[in-house]
Amino acid sequence: MNFTADEQIEWERWRRLKELPKIFQRLAEIEGPEFRRQELLRREYPAELVTLAMLVADLRQRAQGRFELASRLWFDRKSLEQTTTEAIARHKARRFPVGETVVDLCSGAGGDAIALAARGPIVAVDSNPLQLVRLQWNAEVYGVDQKIEFQQGLAETIDISNKWVHIDPDRRPDLLSKGLSGRIQRIEDLAPPLEVLQNIMQQSRGGAIKLSPASNFGGKFPDAEIELISLSGECKEATVWFGELAGEAPFRATILPEGASLAGHPLSVMTRVEPPGRYIFDPDPAVVRSGLVDVMADQLDLWRLDDAEEYLTGSEPTLSPFVQTFEIEQIVSGNERELKAAIRERGYRELEIKCRHVRVDANQLRKKLPLGNGPAGVLFVARIAGKTSHVLARRLSYRSQSAVSKV
């Protein structure tokens, strides 16, 4: 690894911490507020190691639920924020050929690299040598470090000709220096830039580009398949599959942990708009972001409430991983007085409020509603045939944690 002077100092701090596993045991044993725990630990260990240990312990706690072995992994704040959750990384890794080498560019903490290494050899590339060190430690935790070649370098300098590639672009350095963080919504703000990503797509055999689901990927990646992936009801990632790994359809929505997947062209079907049936359905965010609401509605025999709404309706309950299902109890006009009267009559003890295209402050609205001691209910604020309406409903389905068959 090639460290700058500052990186060398930081690396020494991390190395010393790794050689002191007992510091984490003591941290877990000491109770009380953070400042008190820190004070007690500093009586036993150097202050700079105590500070770093408390950071790592906090990040490991935040990683619980995302990684099976979170309590043993090594992150800094940025790498935990950006690393791919284990369930999503494993899902993507299954599309790469088993036993063949994959080049993982911008590897970071190794969420994708570790999942890819479980199916075959990989080359993990990152420009930050300290990230590569932490990745190696994490790979050791999962027992796949012998399958990974660690290489320091910039993505645009790596030979990927006729190879399988996975890349997780970072935010441009000039934007990082301004303190900007979070999901990258503009492809133009990525590093490496769009033209480099497009060159990788042309030169390699095939692979995947990891993007934020909120990014402006439309029209940027011709001949690719864009897969929107949701985990436990939240759309987490847009994966651009290219080359030999791209599917025939331009868009795909995948629902995890169920593993259900739906592919198609957003304009291949035009769903009818008709009056509400007995049930109302809320599509998974991955289905909405992929533009496949009409494709899904056609397969499930559902229809739209309005051209401008993604909420669907139907005459029969549909227990599908692609939608949440609710039974309609009453439809009220957009008049707030009529809504209050209906809620008072039904006596809901609590209301889950859902809206997409009608601007509503759910917290303020909830404070105005006269709740009672009856059952829990759901309030949809949506457009029906061009008019804002209130749909009172009863939830029938929750997210399943078991595998299901594809639509």
mmCIF file of C-alpha atoms in Angstrom:
data_model
loop_
_atom_site.group_PDB
_atom_site.id
_atom_site.type_symbol
_atom_site.label_atom_id
_atom_site.label_comp_id
_atom_site.label_asym_id
_atom_site.label_seq_id
_atom_site.Cartn_x
_atom_site.Cartn_y
_atom_site.Cartn_z
ATOM 1 C CA MET A 1 0.000 0.000 0.000
ATOM 2 C CA ASN A 2 1.181 3.522 -0.755
ATOM 3 C CA PHE A 3 0.305 5.863 2.129
ATOM 4 C CA THR A 4 0.728 9.608 2.287
ATOM 5 C CA ALA A 5 2.255 10.949 5.501
ATOM 6 C CA ASP A 6 -1.191 11.671 6.983
ATOM 7 C CA GLU A 7 -2.538 8.306 5.849
ATOM 8 C CA GLN A 8 0.440 6.570 7.455
ATOM 9 C CA ILE A 9 -0.375 8.164 10.818
ATOM 10 C CA GLU A 10 -4.026 7.166 10.493
ATOM 11 C CA TRP A 11 -3.097 3.638 9.437
ATOM 12 C CA GLU A 12 -0.893 3.233 12.524
ATOM 13 C CA ARG A 13 -3.823 4.248 14.725
ATOM 14 C CA TRP A 14 -6.133 1.671 13.125
ATOM 15 C CA ARG A 15 -3.435 -1.027 13.261
ATOM 16 C CA ARG A 16 -2.858 -0.439 16.965
ATOM 17 C CA LEU A 17 -6.594 -0.604 17.629
ATOM 18 C CA LYS A 18 -6.936 -3.900 15.779
ATOM 19 C CA GLU A 19 -4.199 -5.342 17.964
ATOM 20 C CA LEU A 20 -6.212 -4.427 21.092
ATOM 21 C CA PRO A 21 -9.433 -6.489 20.889
ATOM 22 C CA LYS A 22 -9.788 -6.243 24.682
ATOM 23 C CA ILE A 23 -10.617 -2.548 24.369
ATOM 24 C CA PHE A 24 -13.940 -3.492 22.771
ATOM 25 C CA GLN A 25 -14.619 -6.012 25.528
ATOM 26 C CA ARG A 26 -14.028 -3.340 28.158
ATOM 27 C CA LEU A 27 -16.188 -0.884 26.251
ATOM 28 C CA ALA A 28 -19.053 -3.383 26.308
ATOM 29 C CA GLU A 29 -18.596 -4.009 30.036
ATOM 30 C CA ILE A 30 -18.618 -0.364 31.133
ATOM 31 C CA GLU A 31 -22.069 1.116 31.667
ATOM 32 C CA GLY A 32 -23.181 4.717 31.897
ATOM 33 C CA PRO A 33 -23.104 7.811 29.662
ATOM 34 C CA GLU A 34 -20.552 8.054 26.880
ATOM 35 C CA PHE A 35 -18.338 10.627 28.568
ATOM 36 C CA ARG A 36 -18.098 8.426 31.665
ATOM 37 C CA ARG A 37 -17.220 5.328 29.654
ATOM 38 C CA GLN A 38 -14.625 7.299 27.730
ATOM 39 C CA GLU A 39 -13.112 8.658 30.936
ATOM 40 C CA LEU A 40 -12.754 5.190 32.454
ATOM 41 C CA LEU A 41 -11.277 3.695 29.287
ATOM 42 C CA ARG A 42 -8.683 6.461 29.051
ATOM 43 C CA ARG A 43 -7.274 5.278 32.358
ATOM 44 C CA GLU A 44 -6.377 2.000 30.649
ATOM 45 C CA TYR A 45 -5.687 2.908 26.999
ATOM 46 C CA PRO A 46 -4.309 5.855 24.981
ATOM 47 C CA ALA A 47 -6.880 8.587 24.377
ATOM 48 C CA GLU A 48 -6.628 8.441 20.573
ATOM 49 C CA LEU A 49 -7.363 4.702 20.596
ATOM 50 C CA VAL A 50 -10.319 5.137 22.955
ATOM 51 C CA THR A 51 -11.851 7.735 20.643
ATOM 52 C CA LEU A 52 -11.404 5.494 17.612
ATOM 53 C CA ALA A 53 -12.682 2.420 19.457
ATOM 54 C CA MET A 54 -15.862 4.227 20.468
ATOM 55 C CA LEU A 55 -16.407 5.295 16.858
ATOM 56 C CA VAL A 56 -15.915 1.757 15.546
ATOM 57 C CA ALA A 57 -18.197 0.319 18.235
ATOM 58 C CA ASP A 58 -20.910 2.827 17.354
ATOM 59 C CA LEU A 59 -20.629 2.039 13.635
ATOM 60 C CA ARG A 60 -20.785 -1.699 14.323
ATOM 61 C CA GLN A 61 -23.986 -1.126 16.273
ATOM 62 C CA ARG A 62 -25.430 0.863 13.352
ATOM 63 C CA ALA A 63 -24.475 -1.974 11.003
ATOM 64 C CA GLN A 64 -26.530 -4.515 12.964
ATOM 65 C CA GLY A 65 -29.321 -5.812 10.742
ATOM 66 C CA ARG A 66 -27.302 -5.018 7.621
ATOM 67 C CA PHE A 67 -24.483 -7.521 8.164
ATOM 68 C CA GLU A 68 -24.540 -10.890 9.902
ATOM 69 C CA LEU A 69 -21.081 -10.333 11.379
ATOM 70 C CA ALA A 70 -21.436 -6.605 12.044
ATOM 71 C CA SER A 71 -19.937 -6.818 15.535
ATOM 72 C CA ARG A 72 -16.551 -7.792 14.066
ATOM 73 C CA LEU A 73 -16.359 -5.536 11.007
ATOM 74 C CA TRP A 74 -14.267 -2.411 10.421
ATOM 75 C CA PHE A 75 -15.809 0.818 9.125
ATOM 76 C CA ASP A 76 -15.302 4.535 9.142
ATOM 77 C CA ARG A 77 -18.396 6.737 8.802
ATOM 78 C CA LYS A 78 -18.183 7.169 5.052
ATOM 79 C CA SER A 79 -17.565 3.515 4.261
ATOM 80 C CA LEU A 80 -20.509 2.324 6.373
ATOM 81 C CA GLU A 81 -22.781 4.906 4.780
ATOM 82 C CA GLN A 82 -21.794 3.847 1.275
ATOM 83 C CA THR A 83 -21.288 0.089 1.585
ATOM 84 C CA THR A 84 -23.881 -2.266 0.115
ATOM 85 C CA THR A 85 -26.062 -4.113 2.613
ATOM 86 C CA GLU A 86 -25.278 -7.826 2.742
ATOM 87 C CA ALA A 87 -28.641 -9.078 1.412
ATOM 88 C CA ILE A 88 -28.420 -6.791 -1.630
ATOM 89 C CA ALA A 89 -24.765 -7.614 -2.291
ATOM 90 C CA ARG A 90 -25.497 -11.342 -2.236
ATOM 91 C CA HIS A 91 -28.443 -10.868 -4.581
ATOM 92 C CA LYS A 92 -26.269 -9.040 -7.113
ATOM 93 C CA ALA A 93 -23.369 -11.477 -6.782
ATOM 94 C CA ARG A 94 -25.588 -14.352 -7.909
ATOM 95 C CA ARG A 95 -25.802 -12.875 -11.416
ATOM 96 C CA PHE A 96 -22.022 -13.039 -11.938
ATOM 97 C CA PRO A 97 -20.651 -16.370 -13.268
ATOM 98 C CA VAL A 98 -19.524 -18.704 -10.503
ATOM 99 C CA GLY A 99 -15.777 -19.267 -10.337
ATOM 100 C CA GLU A 100 -14.817 -16.482 -12.772
ATOM 101 C CA THR A 101 -12.807 -13.414 -11.751
ATOM 102 C CA VAL A 102 -14.654 -10.141 -11.157
ATOM 103 C CA VAL A 103 -12.958 -6.742 -10.895
ATOM 104 C CA ASP A 104 -14.647 -4.739 -8.121
ATOM 105 C CA LEU A 105 -13.843 -1.055 -8.612
ATOM 106 C CA CYS A 106 -14.209 1.486 -5.768
ATOM 107 C CA SER A 107 -14.540 -1.360 -3.272
ATOM 108 C CA GLY A 108 -14.771 0.693 -0.075
ATOM 109 C CA ALA A 109 -15.486 -1.390 3.033
ATOM 110 C CA GLY A 110 -16.180 -4.416 0.856
ATOM 111 C CA GLY A 111 -19.910 -5.078 1.001
ATOM 112 C CA ASP A 112 -19.994 -6.120 -2.652
ATOM 113 C CA ALA A 113 -16.441 -7.485 -2.762
ATOM 114 C CA ILE A 114 -17.102 -9.981 0.032
ATOM 115 C CA ALA A 115 -20.318 -11.214 -1.578
ATOM 116 C CA LEU A 116 -18.575 -11.559 -4.941
ATOM 117 C CA ALA A 117 -15.660 -13.422 -3.358
ATOM 118 C CA ALA A 118 -18.082 -15.992 -1.947
ATOM 119 C CA ARG A 119 -18.748 -17.118 -5.547
ATOM 120 C CA GLY A 120 -15.233 -16.831 -6.977
ATOM 121 C CA PRO A 121 -11.978 -14.851 -7.205
ATOM 122 C CA ILE A 122 -12.067 -11.061 -7.400
ATOM 123 C CA VAL A 123 -9.738 -8.097 -7.746
ATOM 124 C CA ALA A 124 -10.729 -5.387 -5.244
ATOM 125 C CA VAL A 125 -9.625 -1.899 -6.297
ATOM 126 C CA ASP A 126 -9.753 1.322 -4.285
ATOM 127 C CA SER A 127 -7.726 4.518 -4.393
ATOM 128 C CA ASN A 128 -7.707 4.804 -0.595
ATOM 129 C CA PRO A 129 -5.114 2.450 0.924
ATOM 130 C CA LEU A 130 -6.711 2.561 4.370
ATOM 131 C CA GLN A 131 -10.034 1.464 2.888
ATOM 132 C CA LEU A 132 -8.251 -1.480 1.306
ATOM 133 C CA VAL A 133 -6.769 -2.424 4.670
ATOM 134 C CA ARG A 134 -10.192 -2.349 6.326
ATOM 135 C CA LEU A 135 -11.609 -4.330 3.414
ATOM 136 C CA GLN A 136 -8.926 -6.977 3.931
ATOM 137 C CA TRP A 137 -9.796 -7.183 7.635
ATOM 138 C CA ASN A 138 -13.494 -7.529 6.794
ATOM 139 C CA ALA A 139 -12.743 -10.208 4.214
ATOM 140 C CA GLU A 140 -10.817 -12.115 6.881
ATOM 141 C CA VAL A 141 -13.890 -11.988 9.132
ATOM 142 C CA TYR A 142 -15.922 -13.672 6.372
ATOM 143 C CA GLY A 143 -13.146 -16.078 5.463
ATOM 144 C CA VAL A 144 -12.821 -14.940 1.838
ATOM 145 C CA ASP A 145 -9.592 -12.908 1.993
ATOM 146 C CA GLN A 146 -7.676 -15.616 0.090
ATOM 147 C CA LYS A 147 -10.027 -15.132 -2.879
ATOM 148 C CA ILE A 148 -9.339 -11.409 -3.128
ATOM 149 C CA GLU A 149 -6.425 -9.612 -4.768
ATOM 150 C CA PHE A 150 -6.193 -6.141 -3.215
ATOM 151 C CA GLN A 151 -5.071 -3.396 -5.584
ATOM 152 C CA GLN A 152 -4.655 0.320 -4.949
ATOM 153 C CA GLY A 153 -5.579 2.550 -7.871
ATOM 154 C CA LEU A 154 -8.125 4.694 -9.672
ATOM 155 C CA ALA A 155 -10.950 2.952 -11.503
ATOM 156 C CA GLU A 156 -10.109 4.622 -14.809
ATOM 157 C CA THR A 157 -6.528 3.260 -14.741
ATOM 158 C CA ILE A 158 -7.441 -0.422 -14.323
ATOM 159 C CA ASP A 159 -7.435 -2.750 -17.317
ATOM 160 C CA ILE A 160 -10.924 -4.262 -17.490
ATOM 161 C CA SER A 161 -10.828 -5.405 -21.116
ATOM 162 C CA ASN A 162 -13.088 -8.420 -21.620
ATOM 163 C CA LYS A 163 -13.509 -8.830 -17.848
ATOM 164 C CA TRP A 164 -16.472 -8.946 -15.475
ATOM 165 C CA VAL A 165 -16.780 -5.658 -13.580
ATOM 166 C CA HIS A 166 -18.660 -4.254 -10.612
ATOM 167 C CA ILE A 167 -18.263 -0.576 -9.728
ATOM 168 C CA ASP A 168 -19.638 1.607 -6.935
ATOM 169 C CA PRO A 169 -18.838 5.196 -7.988
ATOM 170 C CA ASP A 170 -18.043 7.760 -5.310
ATOM 171 C CA ARG A 171 -18.977 11.425 -5.032
ATOM 172 C CA ARG A 172 -16.617 13.776 -6.871
ATOM 173 C CA PRO A 173 -13.705 14.894 -4.638
ATOM 174 C CA ASP A 174 -14.558 18.586 -5.074
ATOM 175 C CA LEU A 175 -18.059 17.916 -3.718
ATOM 176 C CA LEU A 176 -16.695 15.868 -0.825
ATOM 177 C CA SER A 177 -14.455 18.795 0.114
ATOM 178 C CA LYS A 178 -17.583 20.943 0.449
ATOM 179 C CA GLY A 179 -18.984 18.559 3.042
ATOM 180 C CA LEU A 180 -21.729 17.159 0.811
ATOM 181 C CA SER A 181 -22.793 13.636 1.711
ATOM 182 C CA GLY A 182 -25.704 11.251 1.357
ATOM 183 C CA ARG A 183 -27.050 9.681 -1.791
ATOM 184 C CA ILE A 184 -25.771 11.008 -5.098
ATOM 185 C CA GLN A 185 -28.723 12.041 -7.252
ATOM 186 C CA ARG A 186 -26.843 13.478 -10.245
ATOM 187 C CA ILE A 187 -24.808 11.082 -12.364
ATOM 188 C CA GLU A 188 -22.715 14.133 -13.273
ATOM 189 C CA ASP A 189 -21.498 14.299 -9.651
ATOM 190 C CA LEU A 190 -19.938 10.832 -9.707
ATOM 191 C CA ALA A 191 -16.287 9.851 -9.640
ATOM 192 C CA PRO A 192 -15.326 8.292 -11.948
ATOM 193 C CA PRO A 193 -17.474 10.430 -14.270
ATOM 194 C CA LEU A 194 -20.165 9.229 -16.647
ATOM 195 C CA GLU A 195 -17.860 8.998 -19.667
ATOM 196 C CA VAL A 196 -15.549 6.637 -17.757
ATOM 197 C CA LEU A 197 -18.501 4.496 -16.689
ATOM 198 C CA GLN A 198 -19.663 4.320 -20.297
ATOM 199 C CA ASN A 199 -16.155 3.322 -21.425
ATOM 200 C CA ILE A 200 -16.106 0.549 -18.821
ATOM 201 C CA MET A 201 -19.414 -0.708 -20.194
ATOM 202 C CA GLN A 202 -17.980 -0.834 -23.711
ATOM 203 C CA GLN A 203 -14.600 -2.379 -22.877
ATOM 204 C CA SER A 204 -15.580 -5.027 -20.350
ATOM 205 C CA ARG A 205 -17.413 -8.279 -20.906
ATOM 206 C CA GLY A 206 -20.272 -7.202 -18.660
ATOM 207 C CA GLY A 207 -21.086 -6.186 -15.140
ATOM 208 C CA ALA A 208 -22.935 -3.832 -12.845
ATOM 209 C CA ILE A 209 -22.819 -0.175 -11.809
ATOM 210 C CA LYS A 210 -24.243 0.672 -8.395
ATOM 211 C CA LEU A 211 -26.247 3.922 -8.245
ATOM 212 C CA SER A 212 -28.595 5.652 -5.864
ATOM 213 C CA PRO A 213 -32.237 4.856 -6.733
ATOM 214 C CA ALA A 214 -32.847 8.615 -6.727
ATOM 215 C CA SER A 215 -30.191 9.295 -9.380
ATOM 216 C CA ASN A 216 -31.002 10.648 -12.837
ATOM 217 C CA PHE A 217 -30.139 7.439 -14.690
ATOM 218 C CA GLY A 218 -32.802 7.831 -17.374
ATOM 219 C CA GLY A 219 -31.300 7.805 -20.883
ATOM 220 C CA LYS A 220 -27.714 7.627 -19.592
ATOM 221 C CA PHE A 221 -27.119 3.896 -20.150
ATOM 222 C CA PRO A 222 -28.536 2.679 -23.489
ATOM 223 C CA ASP A 223 -28.758 -1.093 -24.043
ATOM 224 C CA ALA A 224 -28.468 -1.688 -20.290
ATOM 225 C CA GLU A 225 -30.923 -3.138 -17.791
ATOM 226 C CA ILE A 226 -31.644 -0.991 -14.741
ATOM 227 C CA GLU A 227 -32.687 -2.988 -11.696
ATOM 228 C CA LEU A 228 -34.341 -1.166 -8.803
ATOM 229 C CA ILE A 229 -33.827 -3.116 -5.591
ATOM 230 C CA SER A 230 -35.896 -2.655 -2.449
ATOM 231 C CA LEU A 231 -35.166 -4.191 0.930
ATOM 232 C CA SER A 232 -37.922 -4.476 3.547
ATOM 233 C CA GLY A 233 -40.045 -1.909 1.759
ATOM 234 C CA GLU A 234 -37.360 0.715 1.054
ATOM 235 C CA CYS A 235 -35.834 1.226 -2.394
ATOM 236 C CA LYS A 236 -32.107 0.992 -1.708
ATOM 237 C CA GLU A 237 -30.260 0.770 -5.006
ATOM 238 C CA ALA A 238 -30.389 1.147 -8.763
ATOM 239 C CA THR A 239 -28.099 -1.390 -10.416
ATOM 240 C CA VAL A 240 -27.163 -0.844 -14.052
ATOM 241 C CA TRP A 241 -26.529 -4.253 -15.629
ATOM 242 C CA PHE A 242 -24.592 -4.090 -18.883
ATOM 243 C CA GLY A 243 -22.930 -6.299 -21.466
ATOM 244 C CA GLU A 244 -23.528 -10.029 -21.145
ATOM 245 C CA LEU A 245 -25.132 -9.605 -17.719
ATOM 246 C CA ALA A 246 -27.931 -7.314 -18.905
ATOM 247 C CA GLY A 247 -31.395 -8.794 -19.241
ATOM 248 C CA GLU A 248 -33.635 -8.301 -22.256
ATOM 249 C CA ALA A 249 -36.035 -5.877 -20.542
ATOM 250 C CA PRO A 250 -34.803 -2.319 -19.868
ATOM 251 C CA PHE A 251 -36.140 -2.212 -16.296
ATOM 252 C CA ARG A 252 -36.499 -4.626 -13.410
ATOM 253 C CA ALA A 253 -37.923 -4.313 -9.890
ATOM 254 C CA THR A 254 -36.629 -6.739 -7.267
ATOM 255 C CA ILE A 255 -38.102 -7.142 -3.803
ATOM 256 C CA LEU A 256 -35.890 -8.403 -0.974
ATOM 257 C CA PRO A 257 -35.771 -10.409 1.212
ATOM 258 C CA GLU A 258 -38.522 -12.212 -0.694
ATOM 259 C CA GLY A 259 -36.473 -12.433 -3.885
ATOM 260 C CA ALA A 260 -39.401 -11.613 -6.174
ATOM 261 C CA SER A 261 -38.534 -9.924 -9.462
ATOM 262 C CA LEU A 262 -40.520 -8.226 -12.216
ATOM 263 C CA ALA A 263 -39.075 -7.087 -15.557
ATOM 264 C CA GLY A 264 -40.522 -5.180 -18.479
ATOM 265 C CA HIS A 265 -40.808 -1.949 -20.424
ATOM 266 C CA PRO A 266 -42.698 0.877 -18.687
ATOM 267 C CA LEU A 267 -44.577 1.787 -21.875
ATOM 268 C CA SER A 268 -45.543 -1.746 -22.894
ATOM 269 C CA VAL A 269 -48.846 -1.621 -20.987
ATOM 270 C CA MET A 270 -51.365 1.144 -20.291
ATOM 271 C CA THR A 271 -53.490 0.335 -17.256
ATOM 272 C CA ARG A 272 -57.131 1.367 -17.327
ATOM 273 C CA VAL A 273 -58.502 3.992 -14.925
ATOM 274 C CA GLU A 274 -61.802 3.015 -13.301
ATOM 275 C CA PRO A 275 -63.736 3.675 -10.077
ATOM 276 C CA PRO A 276 -62.311 2.059 -6.929
ATOM 277 C CA GLY A 277 -62.930 -1.619 -6.308
ATOM 278 C CA ARG A 278 -63.125 -3.188 -2.878
ATOM 279 C CA TYR A 279 -59.371 -3.092 -2.304
ATOM 280 C CA ILE A 280 -56.581 -0.550 -2.650
ATOM 281 C CA PHE A 281 -52.942 -1.490 -3.272
ATOM 282 C CA ASP A 282 -49.734 0.396 -2.545
ATOM 283 C CA PRO A 283 -46.932 -0.703 -4.931
ATOM 284 C CA ASP A 284 -43.439 -1.343 -3.576
ATOM 285 C CA PRO A 285 -41.097 1.646 -4.114
ATOM 286 C CA ALA A 286 -38.904 -0.416 -6.465
ATOM 287 C CA VAL A 287 -41.894 -1.019 -8.729
ATOM 288 C CA VAL A 288 -42.738 2.688 -8.717
ATOM 289 C CA ARG A 289 -39.171 3.871 -9.361
ATOM 290 C CA SER A 290 -38.677 1.361 -12.170
ATOM 291 C CA GLY A 291 -41.811 2.628 -13.906
ATOM 292 C CA LEU A 292 -43.332 -0.867 -13.915
ATOM 293 C CA VAL A 293 -46.582 -0.056 -12.086
ATOM 294 C CA ASP A 294 -48.688 -0.686 -15.199
ATOM 295 C CA VAL A 295 -46.798 -3.885 -16.042
ATOM 296 C CA MET A 296 -47.440 -5.186 -12.544
ATOM 297 C CA ALA A 297 -51.080 -4.050 -12.555
ATOM 298 C CA ASP A 298 -51.685 -5.921 -15.797
ATOM 299 C CA GLN A 299 -50.274 -9.145 -14.336
ATOM 300 C CA LEU A 300 -52.254 -8.819 -11.093
ATOM 301 C CA ASP A 301 -55.498 -7.674 -12.792
ATOM 302 C CA LEU A 302 -55.551 -4.308 -11.029
ATOM 303 C CA TRP A 303 -56.364 -0.827 -12.292
ATOM 304 C CA ARG A 304 -55.487 2.771 -11.438
ATOM 305 C CA LEU A 305 -57.487 5.238 -9.338
ATOM 306 C CA ASP A 306 -56.183 8.095 -11.473
ATOM 307 C CA ASP A 307 -53.668 8.649 -14.264
ATOM 308 C CA ALA A 308 -51.461 10.623 -11.862
ATOM 309 C CA GLU A 309 -51.534 8.101 -8.994
ATOM 310 C CA GLU A 310 -49.516 4.928 -8.481
ATOM 311 C CA TYR A 311 -52.100 3.578 -6.051
ATOM 312 C CA LEU A 312 -53.996 0.707 -7.618
ATOM 313 C CA THR A 313 -57.360 -0.855 -6.919
ATOM 314 C CA GLY A 314 -59.121 -4.146 -7.590
ATOM 315 C CA SER A 315 -62.059 -6.347 -6.721
ATOM 316 C CA GLU A 316 -60.070 -9.179 -5.112
ATOM 317 C CA PRO A 317 -57.354 -9.197 -2.416
ATOM 318 C CA THR A 318 -53.869 -9.793 -3.796
ATOM 319 C CA LEU A 319 -51.178 -11.031 -1.452
ATOM 320 C CA SER A 320 -48.144 -10.206 -3.574
ATOM 321 C CA PRO A 321 -44.665 -9.021 -2.521
ATOM 322 C CA PHE A 322 -45.013 -6.224 -5.073
ATOM 323 C CA VAL A 323 -47.906 -4.521 -3.264
ATOM 324 C CA GLN A 324 -49.308 -3.900 0.178
ATOM 325 C CA THR A 325 -53.015 -4.751 0.295
ATOM 326 C CA PHE A 326 -55.790 -2.823 2.062
ATOM 327 C CA GLU A 327 -59.549 -3.291 2.198
ATOM 328 C CA ILE A 328 -61.472 -0.076 1.512
ATOM 329 C CA GLU A 329 -63.945 0.799 4.261
ATOM 330 C CA GLN A 330 -65.104 4.229 3.121
ATOM 331 C CA ILE A 331 -64.311 6.877 0.528
ATOM 332 C CA VAL A 332 -64.715 10.484 1.642
ATOM 333 C CA SER A 333 -64.384 13.661 -0.407
ATOM 334 C CA GLY A 334 -61.440 15.998 -0.002
ATOM 335 C CA ASN A 335 -63.427 18.046 2.519
ATOM 336 C CA GLU A 336 -61.670 17.939 5.901
ATOM 337 C CA ARG A 337 -64.921 18.312 7.855
ATOM 338 C CA GLU A 338 -66.394 15.237 6.173
ATOM 339 C CA LEU A 339 -63.169 13.331 6.844
ATOM 340 C CA LYS A 340 -63.296 14.158 10.563
ATOM 341 C CA ALA A 341 -66.929 13.059 10.770
ATOM 342 C CA ALA A 342 -66.146 9.727 9.106
ATOM 343 C CA ILE A 343 -63.174 9.065 11.389
ATOM 344 C CA ARG A 344 -65.165 10.005 14.487
ATOM 345 C CA GLU A 345 -67.898 7.575 13.461
ATOM 346 C CA ARG A 346 -65.423 4.730 12.899
ATOM 347 C CA GLY A 347 -63.491 5.446 16.081
ATOM 348 C CA TYR A 348 -60.011 4.542 14.834
ATOM 349 C CA ARG A 349 -57.497 4.458 17.693
ATOM 350 C CA GLU A 350 -54.648 5.248 15.273
ATOM 351 C CA LEU A 351 -54.291 6.106 11.602
ATOM 352 C CA GLU A 352 -51.461 5.358 9.207
ATOM 353 C CA ILE A 353 -51.489 8.164 6.636
ATOM 354 C CA LYS A 354 -50.370 7.491 3.061
ATOM 355 C CA CYS A 355 -50.030 9.940 0.181
ATOM 356 C CA ARG A 356 -47.934 10.239 -2.962
ATOM 357 C CA HIS A 357 -48.881 13.121 -5.243
ATOM 358 C CA VAL A 358 -51.253 15.090 -3.016
ATOM 359 C CA ARG A 359 -49.209 17.381 -0.779
ATOM 360 C CA VAL A 360 -50.105 16.614 2.833
ATOM 361 C CA ASP A 361 -48.362 17.262 6.141
ATOM 362 C CA ALA A 362 -49.186 13.919 7.737
ATOM 363 C CA ASN A 363 -48.167 15.004 11.244
ATOM 364 C CA GLN A 364 -50.294 18.134 11.164
ATOM 365 C CA LEU A 365 -53.256 16.272 9.676
ATOM 366 C CA ARG A 366 -53.022 13.527 12.303
ATOM 367 C CA LYS A 367 -53.191 16.112 15.106
ATOM 368 C CA LYS A 368 -56.503 17.391 13.727
ATOM 369 C CA LEU A 369 -58.209 14.012 13.485
ATOM 370 C CA PRO A 370 -60.597 12.809 16.240
ATOM 371 C CA LEU A 371 -59.231 9.378 17.162
ATOM 372 C CA GLY A 372 -61.126 6.942 19.386
ATOM 373 C CA ASN A 373 -60.649 3.504 20.951
ATOM 374 C CA GLY A 374 -61.514 1.320 17.969
ATOM 375 C CA PRO A 375 -59.351 -0.579 15.470
ATOM 376 C CA ALA A 376 -56.290 0.730 13.653
ATOM 377 C CA GLY A 377 -56.947 2.199 10.233
ATOM 378 C CA VAL A 378 -55.200 3.578 7.179
ATOM 379 C CA LEU A 379 -55.946 6.880 5.474
ATOM 380 C CA PHE A 380 -54.999 7.316 1.815
ATOM 381 C CA VAL A 381 -54.983 10.869 0.499
ATOM 382 C CA ALA A 382 -55.120 10.386 -3.252
ATOM 383 C CA ARG A 383 -56.586 11.623 -6.483
ATOM 384 C CA ILE A 384 -59.554 9.641 -7.766
ATOM 385 C CA ALA A 385 -60.793 10.574 -11.230
ATOM 386 C CA GLY A 386 -59.000 13.904 -11.004
ATOM 387 C CA LYS A 387 -60.246 14.922 -7.537
ATOM 388 C CA THR A 388 -58.525 14.741 -4.161
ATOM 389 C CA SER A 389 -60.225 12.122 -2.007
ATOM 390 C CA HIS A 390 -59.748 10.381 1.330
ATOM 391 C CA VAL A 391 -59.826 6.588 1.356
ATOM 392 C CA LEU A 392 -60.286 4.927 4.751
ATOM 393 C CA ALA A 393 -59.043 1.355 4.727
ATOM 394 C CA ARG A 394 -57.941 -1.642 6.769
ATOM 395 C CA ARG A 395 -54.508 -3.148 6.253
ATOM 396 C CA LEU A 396 -54.577 -6.776 5.119
ATOM 397 C CA SER A 397 -50.926 -7.507 4.343
ATOM 398 C CA TYR A 398 -47.582 -6.850 5.954
ATOM 399 C CA ARG A 399 -44.209 -7.513 4.415
ATOM 400 C CA SER A 400 -43.411 -11.203 4.326
ATOM 401 C CA GLN A 401 -39.991 -12.375 5.461
ATOM 402 C CA SER A 402 -40.161 -15.618 3.491
ATOM 403 C CA ALA A 403 -39.253 -16.354 -0.096
ATOM 404 C CA VAL A 404 -42.064 -16.217 -2.626
ATOM 405 C CA SER A 405 -42.446 -17.137 -6.247
ATOM 406 C CA LYS A 406 -42.050 -14.522 -8.946
ATOM 407 C CA VAL A 407 -45.021 -12.767 -10.489
#
